[in-house]
Short mmCIF file of C-alpha atoms in Angstrom, two decimals:
data_model
loop_
_atom_site.label_atom_id
_atom_site.label_comp_id
_atom_site.label_asym_id
_atom_site.label_seq_id
_atom_site.Cartn_x
_atom_site.Cartn_y
_atom_site.Cartn_z
CA MET J 126 12.50 9.72 -19.03
CA LYS J 127 9.18 7.69 -18.73
CA HIS J 128 9.17 6.79 -22.40
CA SER J 129 13.01 5.73 -22.25
CA ILE J 130 12.25 3.37 -19.39
CA LEU J 131 9.38 1.70 -21.39
CA PHE J 132 11.65 1.54 -24.64
CA LEU J 133 14.28 -0.27 -22.33
CA PHE J 134 11.96 -2.97 -21.35
CA LEU J 135 10.72 -3.46 -24.88
CA LEU J 136 14.28 -3.64 -26.08
CA LEU J 137 15.14 -6.23 -23.48
CA SER J 138 12.02 -8.18 -24.48
CA SER J 139 13.20 -8.35 -28.03
CA LEU J 140 16.68 -9.50 -27.12
CA ALA J 141 15.22 -12.14 -24.76
CA HIS J 142 12.93 -13.33 -27.44
CA ALA J 143 15.72 -13.72 -29.96
CA GLN J 144 17.63 -15.74 -27.38
CA THR J 145 14.67 -17.88 -26.57
CA ASP J 146 14.06 -18.74 -30.37
CA SER J 147 17.84 -19.66 -30.82
CA THR J 148 17.91 -22.09 -27.81
CA GLN J 149 14.36 -23.59 -27.99
CA SER J 150 15.49 -26.91 -29.34
CA TYR J 151 17.82 -27.28 -26.18
CA GLU J 152 15.34 -26.39 -23.54
CA GLU J 153 11.75 -27.39 -24.36
CA GLU J 154 10.24 -26.46 -20.80
CA LYS J 155 10.80 -22.77 -20.44
CA PRO J 156 8.75 -20.12 -18.57
CA PRO J 157 6.80 -17.84 -20.67
CA LEU J 158 8.69 -14.84 -21.83
CA VAL J 159 6.11 -12.27 -20.91
CA THR J 160 2.97 -12.86 -18.70
CA VAL J 161 0.30 -10.28 -18.58
CA ASN J 162 -2.79 -9.93 -16.27
CA GLY J 163 -4.78 -7.15 -14.79
CA TYR J 164 -8.27 -5.94 -14.21
CA LEU J 165 -10.90 -3.18 -15.13
CA LYS J 166 -13.01 -1.67 -12.47
CA GLU J 167 -15.73 0.78 -12.32
CA LEU J 168 -16.18 2.35 -9.00
CA GLY J 169 -18.96 4.82 -8.04
CA SER J 170 -18.94 6.59 -4.59
CA LEU J 171 -21.63 8.71 -2.92
CA SER J 172 -20.48 10.70 -0.02
CA PHE J 173 -22.89 12.37 2.35
CA SER J 174 -23.14 14.45 5.58
CA LYS J 175 -23.94 13.13 9.06
CA GLN J 176 -27.34 14.94 8.76
CA MET J 177 -28.07 13.25 5.33
CA THR J 178 -28.57 16.66 3.90
CA ASP J 179 -25.51 16.97 1.48
CA PHE J 180 -24.65 14.40 -1.27
CA ARG J 181 -21.74 14.23 -3.58
CA TYR J 182 -21.05 11.77 -6.32
CA ASP J 183 -17.59 10.61 -7.70
CA ASN J 184 -16.81 8.02 -10.34
CA LEU J 185 -13.50 6.29 -11.09
CA ILE J 186 -12.74 3.92 -14.05
CA HIS J 187 -9.61 1.94 -13.00
CA ASN J 188 -7.52 -0.22 -15.23
CA ARG J 189 -4.35 -2.16 -14.20
CA LEU J 190 -1.90 -3.96 -16.36
CA ASN J 191 0.73 -6.30 -14.69
CA SER J 192 3.45 -7.79 -16.71
CA LYS J 193 6.23 -10.14 -15.78
CA TRP J 194 9.27 -10.35 -18.03
CA GLN J 195 11.55 -13.46 -17.88
CA PHE J 196 15.07 -12.73 -19.11
CA GLY J 197 16.69 -16.08 -18.78
CA LYS J 198 16.40 -18.28 -15.67
CA ARG J 199 17.58 -15.84 -13.01
CA LEU J 200 16.68 -12.39 -14.29
CA VAL J 201 13.06 -11.26 -14.00
CA GLY J 202 11.56 -7.78 -14.84
CA LYS J 203 8.27 -6.39 -13.58
CA LEU J 204 6.26 -3.59 -15.22
CA GLU J 205 2.90 -2.75 -13.62
CA VAL J 206 0.77 0.30 -14.76
CA ARG J 207 -2.27 2.03 -13.37
CA ASN J 208 -4.64 3.89 -15.60
CA ARG J 209 -7.40 5.90 -14.01
CA ILE J 210 -10.28 8.11 -15.36
CA PHE J 211 -11.92 10.27 -12.59
CA ASN J 212 -15.08 12.43 -12.99
CA GLY J 213 -17.62 13.81 -10.51
CA TYR J 214 -17.85 16.42 -7.72
CA THR J 215 -14.17 16.27 -6.69
CA THR J 216 -12.87 16.74 -10.11
CA GLU J 217 -15.23 19.67 -10.95
CA SER J 218 -14.79 21.39 -7.48
CA LEU J 219 -11.08 21.45 -7.72
CA TYR J 220 -11.07 22.61 -11.19
CA MET J 221 -13.39 25.47 -10.48
CA ALA J 222 -11.30 26.47 -7.52
CA ASN J 223 -8.14 26.49 -9.76
CA GLN J 224 -10.04 28.72 -12.26
CA GLN J 225 -10.87 31.32 -9.38
CA MET J 226 -7.39 31.05 -7.74
CA SER J 227 -4.69 29.75 -9.87
CA LEU J 228 -2.40 28.85 -6.92
CA LEU J 229 -4.91 26.16 -5.91
CA PRO J 230 -4.16 22.71 -7.42
CA THR J 231 -6.47 20.85 -9.75
CA TYR J 232 -7.11 17.18 -9.16
CA GLY J 233 -4.81 16.24 -12.02
CA ASN J 234 -1.99 18.34 -10.38
CA ILE J 235 -2.54 16.49 -7.13
CA LEU J 236 -2.41 13.16 -8.83
CA ASP J 237 0.72 13.94 -10.71
CA ASP J 238 2.75 14.47 -7.66
CA ASP J 239 5.01 11.36 -7.81
CA LEU J 240 6.73 10.70 -4.51
CA GLY J 241 9.45 8.40 -5.91
CA LEU J 242 13.01 9.26 -6.88
CA VAL J 243 12.03 8.93 -10.62
CA ASP J 244 8.78 10.72 -11.83
CA LEU J 245 6.67 7.81 -13.37
CA SER J 246 3.30 9.52 -13.13
CA TRP J 247 1.61 11.75 -15.43
CA THR J 248 -1.66 13.44 -15.99
CA TRP J 249 -2.83 13.21 -19.45
CA ALA J 250 -6.24 14.81 -19.18
CA ASP J 251 -7.04 17.57 -16.59
CA GLY J 252 -10.43 19.16 -17.37
CA GLN J 253 -13.47 20.27 -15.54
CA HIS J 254 -15.31 17.07 -16.13
CA LEU J 255 -12.66 14.51 -16.56
CA VAL J 256 -9.14 13.77 -15.29
CA GLY J 257 -6.95 11.03 -16.78
CA HIS J 258 -4.00 9.79 -14.95
CA THR J 259 -1.36 7.12 -15.55
CA ALA J 260 1.29 5.84 -12.95
CA ILE J 261 3.97 3.12 -13.13
CA ASP J 262 4.06 1.82 -9.54
CA ARG J 263 6.16 -1.30 -10.28
CA LEU J 264 9.21 -1.24 -12.59
CA SER J 265 12.15 -3.39 -11.35
CA LEU J 266 14.72 -6.07 -12.26
CA THR J 267 15.46 -8.95 -10.07
CA TYR J 268 18.42 -11.31 -10.25
CA ARG J 269 17.65 -14.58 -8.20
CA SER J 270 20.24 -17.12 -7.04
CA GLU J 271 19.68 -20.02 -4.76
CA LYS J 272 20.63 -18.15 -1.63
CA TRP J 273 20.23 -14.55 -2.49
CA GLU J 274 18.09 -12.10 -4.47
CA LEU J 275 18.86 -8.64 -5.67
CA GLN J 276 16.04 -6.30 -6.90
CA ILE J 277 16.48 -2.81 -8.21
CA GLY J 278 13.68 -0.28 -9.08
CA ARG J 279 10.19 0.51 -8.07
CA GLN J 280 9.06 -2.29 -5.79
CA ARG J 281 7.07 -3.09 -2.84
CA ILE J 282 9.18 -3.79 0.26
CA ASN J 283 6.65 -5.32 2.57
CA TRP J 284 8.25 -5.56 6.24
CA GLY J 285 4.80 -5.33 7.97
CA LYS J 286 3.47 -8.10 10.09
CA THR J 287 0.00 -6.82 11.25
CA MET J 288 -2.89 -5.73 8.93
CA ALA J 289 -3.95 -2.17 9.53
CA TRP J 290 -0.90 -0.37 10.87
CA ASN J 291 2.73 -1.29 10.23
CA PRO J 292 5.57 0.58 12.14
CA ASN J 293 8.18 -1.86 10.69
CA ASP J 294 7.11 -1.01 7.13
CA LEU J 295 9.60 1.88 6.68
CA PHE J 296 9.71 1.91 2.87
CA ASN J 297 5.95 2.04 1.57
CA THR J 298 3.19 2.34 4.22
CA TYR J 299 -0.44 2.22 2.99
CA SER J 300 -3.82 3.24 4.09
CA TYR J 301 -6.01 0.56 5.37
CA LEU J 302 -9.13 2.38 4.18
CA ASP J 303 -7.71 2.56 0.47
CA PHE J 304 -9.45 -0.76 -0.44
CA ASP J 305 -9.35 -0.13 -4.12
CA TYR J 306 -5.53 -0.16 -4.17
CA GLU J 307 -4.90 -3.96 -3.42
CA GLU J 308 -1.41 -3.91 -4.69
CA ARG J 309 -0.37 -1.00 -2.36
CA PRO J 310 2.32 1.65 -3.03
CA GLY J 311 5.89 0.82 -4.04
CA ALA J 312 9.34 2.50 -3.45
CA ASP J 313 12.18 3.46 -5.76
CA ALA J 314 14.76 1.24 -3.98
CA ILE J 315 17.55 -1.26 -3.92
CA ARG J 316 16.89 -4.43 -1.98
CA PHE J 317 19.17 -7.36 -1.33
CA GLN J 318 17.91 -10.51 0.46
CA TYR J 319 19.95 -13.47 1.69
CA PHE J 320 18.16 -16.63 2.60
CA ARG J 321 19.71 -18.87 5.21
CA GLY J 322 16.98 -21.25 5.81
CA TYR J 323 13.28 -21.43 6.52
CA ALA J 324 12.17 -17.86 7.65
CA SER J 325 15.71 -16.94 8.35
CA GLY J 326 18.32 -14.67 6.69
CA PHE J 327 18.77 -10.99 6.38
CA GLU J 328 17.80 -8.03 4.09
CA VAL J 329 19.48 -4.74 3.15
CA ALA J 330 17.28 -2.08 1.49
CA ILE J 331 18.00 1.45 0.40
CA LYS J 332 15.44 4.08 -0.78
CA PRO J 333 17.86 6.76 -1.83
CA GLY J 334 17.21 10.55 -1.58
CA GLU J 335 19.29 13.62 -2.45
CA THR J 336 20.41 13.92 1.23
CA LEU J 337 20.39 11.65 4.29
CA ASP J 338 17.40 13.39 5.55
CA THR J 339 15.45 12.20 2.40
CA THR J 340 16.83 8.71 2.50
CA VAL J 341 15.60 5.44 4.14
CA ALA J 342 18.25 2.83 4.56
CA ALA J 343 17.69 -0.31 6.74
CA VAL J 344 19.02 -3.71 7.66
CA MET J 345 16.61 -6.53 8.81
CA LEU J 346 17.62 -9.83 10.39
CA LYS J 347 15.01 -12.70 10.40
CA HIS J 348 14.93 -15.96 12.23
CA ASN J 349 12.44 -18.55 13.44
CA HIS J 350 12.58 -19.46 17.30
CA PHE J 351 9.90 -21.09 19.56
CA ASN J 352 7.82 -21.54 16.48
CA TYR J 353 7.63 -17.74 15.98
CA ASP J 354 9.08 -15.70 13.08
CA PHE J 355 11.04 -12.82 14.48
CA GLN J 356 12.52 -9.79 12.58
CA TRP J 357 14.85 -7.23 13.98
CA LEU J 358 15.75 -3.98 12.07
CA VAL J 359 17.78 -0.90 12.36
CA ALA J 360 17.56 2.12 9.97
CA ASN J 361 18.11 5.61 8.94
CA TYR J 362 14.53 6.89 8.56
CA TYR J 363 14.78 10.30 6.96
CA HIS J 364 15.89 12.64 9.85
CA GLU J 365 15.62 9.94 12.52
CA MET J 366 17.33 6.78 13.57
CA ALA J 367 15.09 3.71 14.06
CA ALA J 368 15.19 0.28 15.60
CA GLY J 369 12.35 -2.17 15.40
CA LEU J 370 11.11 -5.69 16.20
CA GLY J 371 8.37 -7.87 14.60
CA TRP J 372 7.03 -11.26 15.35
CA SER J 373 4.40 -13.72 13.93
CA GLY J 374 3.17 -16.93 15.54
CA ASN J 375 0.14 -18.22 17.50
CA ILE J 376 -1.19 -19.01 21.02
CA LYS J 377 -3.17 -22.26 21.15
CA GLY J 378 -4.54 -21.76 17.55
CA VAL J 379 -4.82 -17.90 17.85
CA GLY J 380 -2.70 -15.83 15.58
CA PHE J 381 -0.56 -13.53 17.36
CA LYS J 382 1.45 -10.87 15.46
CA GLY J 383 2.97 -7.54 16.32
CA GLU J 384 5.53 -4.85 15.50
CA LEU J 385 7.16 -2.02 17.28
CA THR J 386 9.67 0.63 16.15
CA TYR J 387 11.64 3.13 18.16
CA PHE J 388 12.29 6.42 16.42
CA HIS J 389 14.86 9.02 17.63
CA PRO J 390 16.00 12.32 16.02
CA ARG J 391 19.33 11.92 14.54
CA GLU J 392 20.51 15.44 14.92
CA ASN J 393 21.59 16.30 18.54
CA TRP J 394 20.25 12.90 19.48
CA GLN J 395 21.77 13.09 23.06
CA GLU J 396 19.57 16.16 23.78
CA LYS J 397 16.36 14.91 22.34
CA THR J 398 13.90 12.11 23.19
CA GLY J 399 12.45 9.32 20.94
CA TYR J 400 9.20 7.72 20.90
CA ILE J 401 7.67 4.18 20.13
CA ASN J 402 4.93 3.19 17.55
CA ALA J 403 3.59 -0.27 18.23
CA THR J 404 0.97 -2.63 17.10
CA ALA J 405 -0.35 -6.21 18.35
CA GLY J 406 -2.90 -8.29 16.55
CA PHE J 407 -4.84 -11.48 17.11
CA SER J 408 -6.82 -13.65 14.58
CA TYR J 409 -8.61 -16.74 14.64
CA VAL J 410 -10.52 -18.95 11.96
CA PHE J 411 -13.46 -20.78 13.20
CA PRO J 412 -14.46 -24.29 11.82
CA ASN J 413 -17.14 -22.70 9.64
CA SER J 414 -14.46 -20.43 8.11
CA MET J 415 -15.48 -17.31 9.81
CA PHE J 416 -12.35 -15.13 10.38
CA VAL J 417 -12.04 -12.57 13.20
CA GLN J 418 -9.23 -10.28 13.95
CA LEU J 419 -8.45 -7.71 16.50
CA GLU J 420 -5.62 -5.20 16.41
CA PHE J 421 -4.18 -2.49 18.66
CA LEU J 422 -2.14 0.53 17.91
CA TYR J 423 0.02 2.92 19.85
CA ASN J 424 1.10 5.89 17.94
CA GLY J 425 3.68 7.59 19.99
CA ASN J 426 4.41 10.52 17.57
CA TRP J 427 0.83 11.76 17.65
CA ASP J 428 -0.21 14.92 19.63
CA ASP J 429 -3.29 17.03 19.89
CA THR J 430 -1.62 20.01 17.90
CA GLN J 431 -1.24 17.93 14.77
CA SER J 432 -3.97 18.39 12.11
CA ALA J 433 -5.84 15.12 11.46
CA ALA J 434 -7.31 16.57 8.30
CA SER J 435 -3.94 17.71 6.82
CA LEU J 436 -2.52 14.23 7.55
CA LEU J 437 -5.28 12.63 5.46
CA SER J 438 -4.14 14.42 2.40
CA ARG J 439 -0.84 12.45 2.23
CA PRO J 440 0.22 8.84 2.91
CA LEU J 441 0.80 8.42 6.60
CA PRO J 442 4.40 7.65 7.26
CA ALA J 443 5.73 4.76 9.48
CA ASN J 444 6.41 7.22 12.38
CA ASN J 445 2.85 8.60 12.46
CA LEU J 446 0.54 5.85 11.38
CA PHE J 447 -2.94 7.24 12.27
CA ILE J 448 -4.96 10.30 13.16
CA ALA J 449 -4.98 9.43 16.82
CA LYS J 450 -2.72 8.41 19.70
CA THR J 451 -4.31 5.07 20.28
CA ALA J 452 -6.71 2.89 18.20
CA ALA J 453 -8.22 -0.56 18.03
CA LEU J 454 -9.37 -2.47 14.99
CA ALA J 455 -11.99 -5.29 15.19
CA GLY J 456 -13.02 -7.13 12.05
CA ILE J 457 -14.98 -10.33 10.90
CA SER J 458 -15.39 -11.76 7.52
CA TYR J 459 -17.55 -14.75 6.54
CA GLN J 460 -18.42 -16.72 3.32
CA ILE J 461 -22.29 -16.43 3.49
CA HIS J 462 -22.56 -18.44 0.16
CA PRO J 463 -20.09 -19.88 -2.32
CA LEU J 464 -20.91 -16.67 -4.36
CA VAL J 465 -21.33 -14.21 -1.47
CA SER J 466 -18.90 -13.05 1.22
CA ALA J 467 -19.49 -10.41 3.83
CA ASN J 468 -17.10 -8.49 6.07
CA VAL J 469 -17.43 -5.71 8.72
CA SER J 470 -14.66 -3.85 10.62
CA ALA J 471 -14.63 -0.97 13.00
CA ILE J 472 -11.68 1.37 14.00
CA VAL J 473 -12.13 3.12 17.27
CA SER J 474 -10.06 5.61 19.18
CA PRO J 475 -11.74 6.81 22.37
CA THR J 476 -8.96 8.95 23.51
CA ASP J 477 -9.20 11.08 20.17
CA GLN J 478 -12.87 10.33 19.48
CA VAL J 479 -12.30 8.74 16.18
CA TYR J 480 -14.82 6.27 14.94
CA ILE J 481 -14.86 4.54 11.65
CA PHE J 482 -17.34 1.76 10.54
CA VAL J 483 -16.73 -0.30 7.48
CA PRO J 484 -19.28 -3.00 6.20
CA GLY J 485 -19.04 -4.76 2.92
CA LEU J 486 -20.48 -7.39 0.62
CA THR J 487 -18.83 -9.04 -2.21
CA PHE J 488 -20.92 -10.87 -5.01
CA SER J 489 -19.19 -13.24 -7.55
CA LEU J 490 -21.43 -12.44 -10.70
CA ALA J 491 -19.49 -14.75 -13.02
CA GLU J 492 -15.99 -16.14 -13.52
CA ASN J 493 -13.44 -13.28 -13.00
CA PHE J 494 -16.35 -10.81 -12.40
CA ASP J 495 -17.58 -9.50 -9.23
CA PHE J 496 -19.46 -6.77 -7.54
CA LEU J 497 -18.55 -5.01 -4.25
CA VAL J 498 -20.61 -2.72 -2.13
CA THR J 499 -19.04 -1.15 0.92
CA ALA J 500 -19.20 1.83 3.14
CA GLN J 501 -17.02 3.87 5.25
CA ILE J 502 -18.88 5.88 8.09
CA LEU J 503 -16.62 8.21 10.11
CA ARG J 504 -17.25 10.16 13.19
CA ASN J 505 -14.74 12.70 14.36
CA LYS J 506 -15.37 16.45 15.16
CA ALA J 507 -12.16 17.80 13.66
CA LEU J 508 -12.54 15.82 10.49
CA GLU J 509 -16.24 16.70 10.06
CA GLN J 510 -15.41 20.32 10.06
CA PHE J 511 -12.86 19.73 7.28
CA MET J 512 -15.03 17.13 5.29
CA PRO J 513 -18.63 18.12 4.98
CA THR J 514 -19.54 14.73 3.67
CA PRO J 515 -17.20 12.35 5.58
CA ASN J 516 -19.50 9.21 5.00
CA VAL J 517 -19.10 7.26 1.71
CA LEU J 518 -21.11 4.51 0.07
CA PHE J 519 -19.18 2.54 -2.67
CA GLY J 520 -20.22 0.21 -5.43
CA ARG J 521 -17.72 -1.38 -7.57
CA LEU J 522 -17.67 -3.76 -10.67
CA LYS J 523 -14.47 -5.55 -11.21
CA TRP J 524 -13.42 -7.76 -14.25
CA SER J 525 -10.10 -9.66 -13.80
CA PHE J 526 -8.24 -11.05 -16.79
#
């Protein structure tokens, strides 16, 4: 299946190329048939215990290839591929655990679990010292008209307004702490957008599953009023019904964004109660370009009986966005020098005693070549029992092309 999809793109490319050659004399100014970019990254991570007694090292070589295929004026294809090579403590420990008990997964088994409708992920090396994995996280065709757009395939449907947590983002939520995945996950979906004017129109999106309980289908209305962008949505979210609101504007120069979504069990809905997930965020840019932000979360579906450790092993869904009931994020970023930028953020949940501190520095070493050093310091009793080395120091080299 995977090879058939790639072959289809190559076939379409050859057909489009033939059409381009035959009409070149009539249309001199044409967009390039295929554009390609990407990056190559080397990421080392050293995790350590609170007492600084245990240390574990992991390494990741990460390559991404992004391609855009222009099939005429209105039809556009996207094919974006992640190639990753892992080695270090995590790879070796999971491999040895699998050798002792075959029911336990290796790191390659875990990575090969594609959550999409079509399996576009495969592990091509799964040994004790090295795991190689490739995944296609964008594969779509888009038809664009003046007033509407239709996109089919694996794509990112970004309905979020705030930064760290997005209860409106029903199709492909992401983890704020996963800084190495800038593109964020995609969804196997069909999306139709109608544009009525500036920041107004509506969208219909479907992420199909085998049953209604494995399907996400939503309609969103967008409009601008009082200099605010508003969005309203209703959806079937797996086994629940959902209704949401999002907004984006400013108060005297201070950015003000927020989202809330009400979830209610679909089965026997008259006898059951629902809950609300909500976020609100503020941001401001000072004259010296210092950027500050503050964001709050109310995670109505969280309760003390849920395992925070088990939730960290999979992407958090829109109806349960964090490992705590409430949380706040504060962050600052500043360009210290034309070649050096700094940022620091903290996530705090006093009610569930979760504390995460994330400092970082980025150095521009040359054109399209930078170095990042960052850390994630975590404090939570339940997670520290599950994770002997919850604190991580990262160093990353990145070459973009």
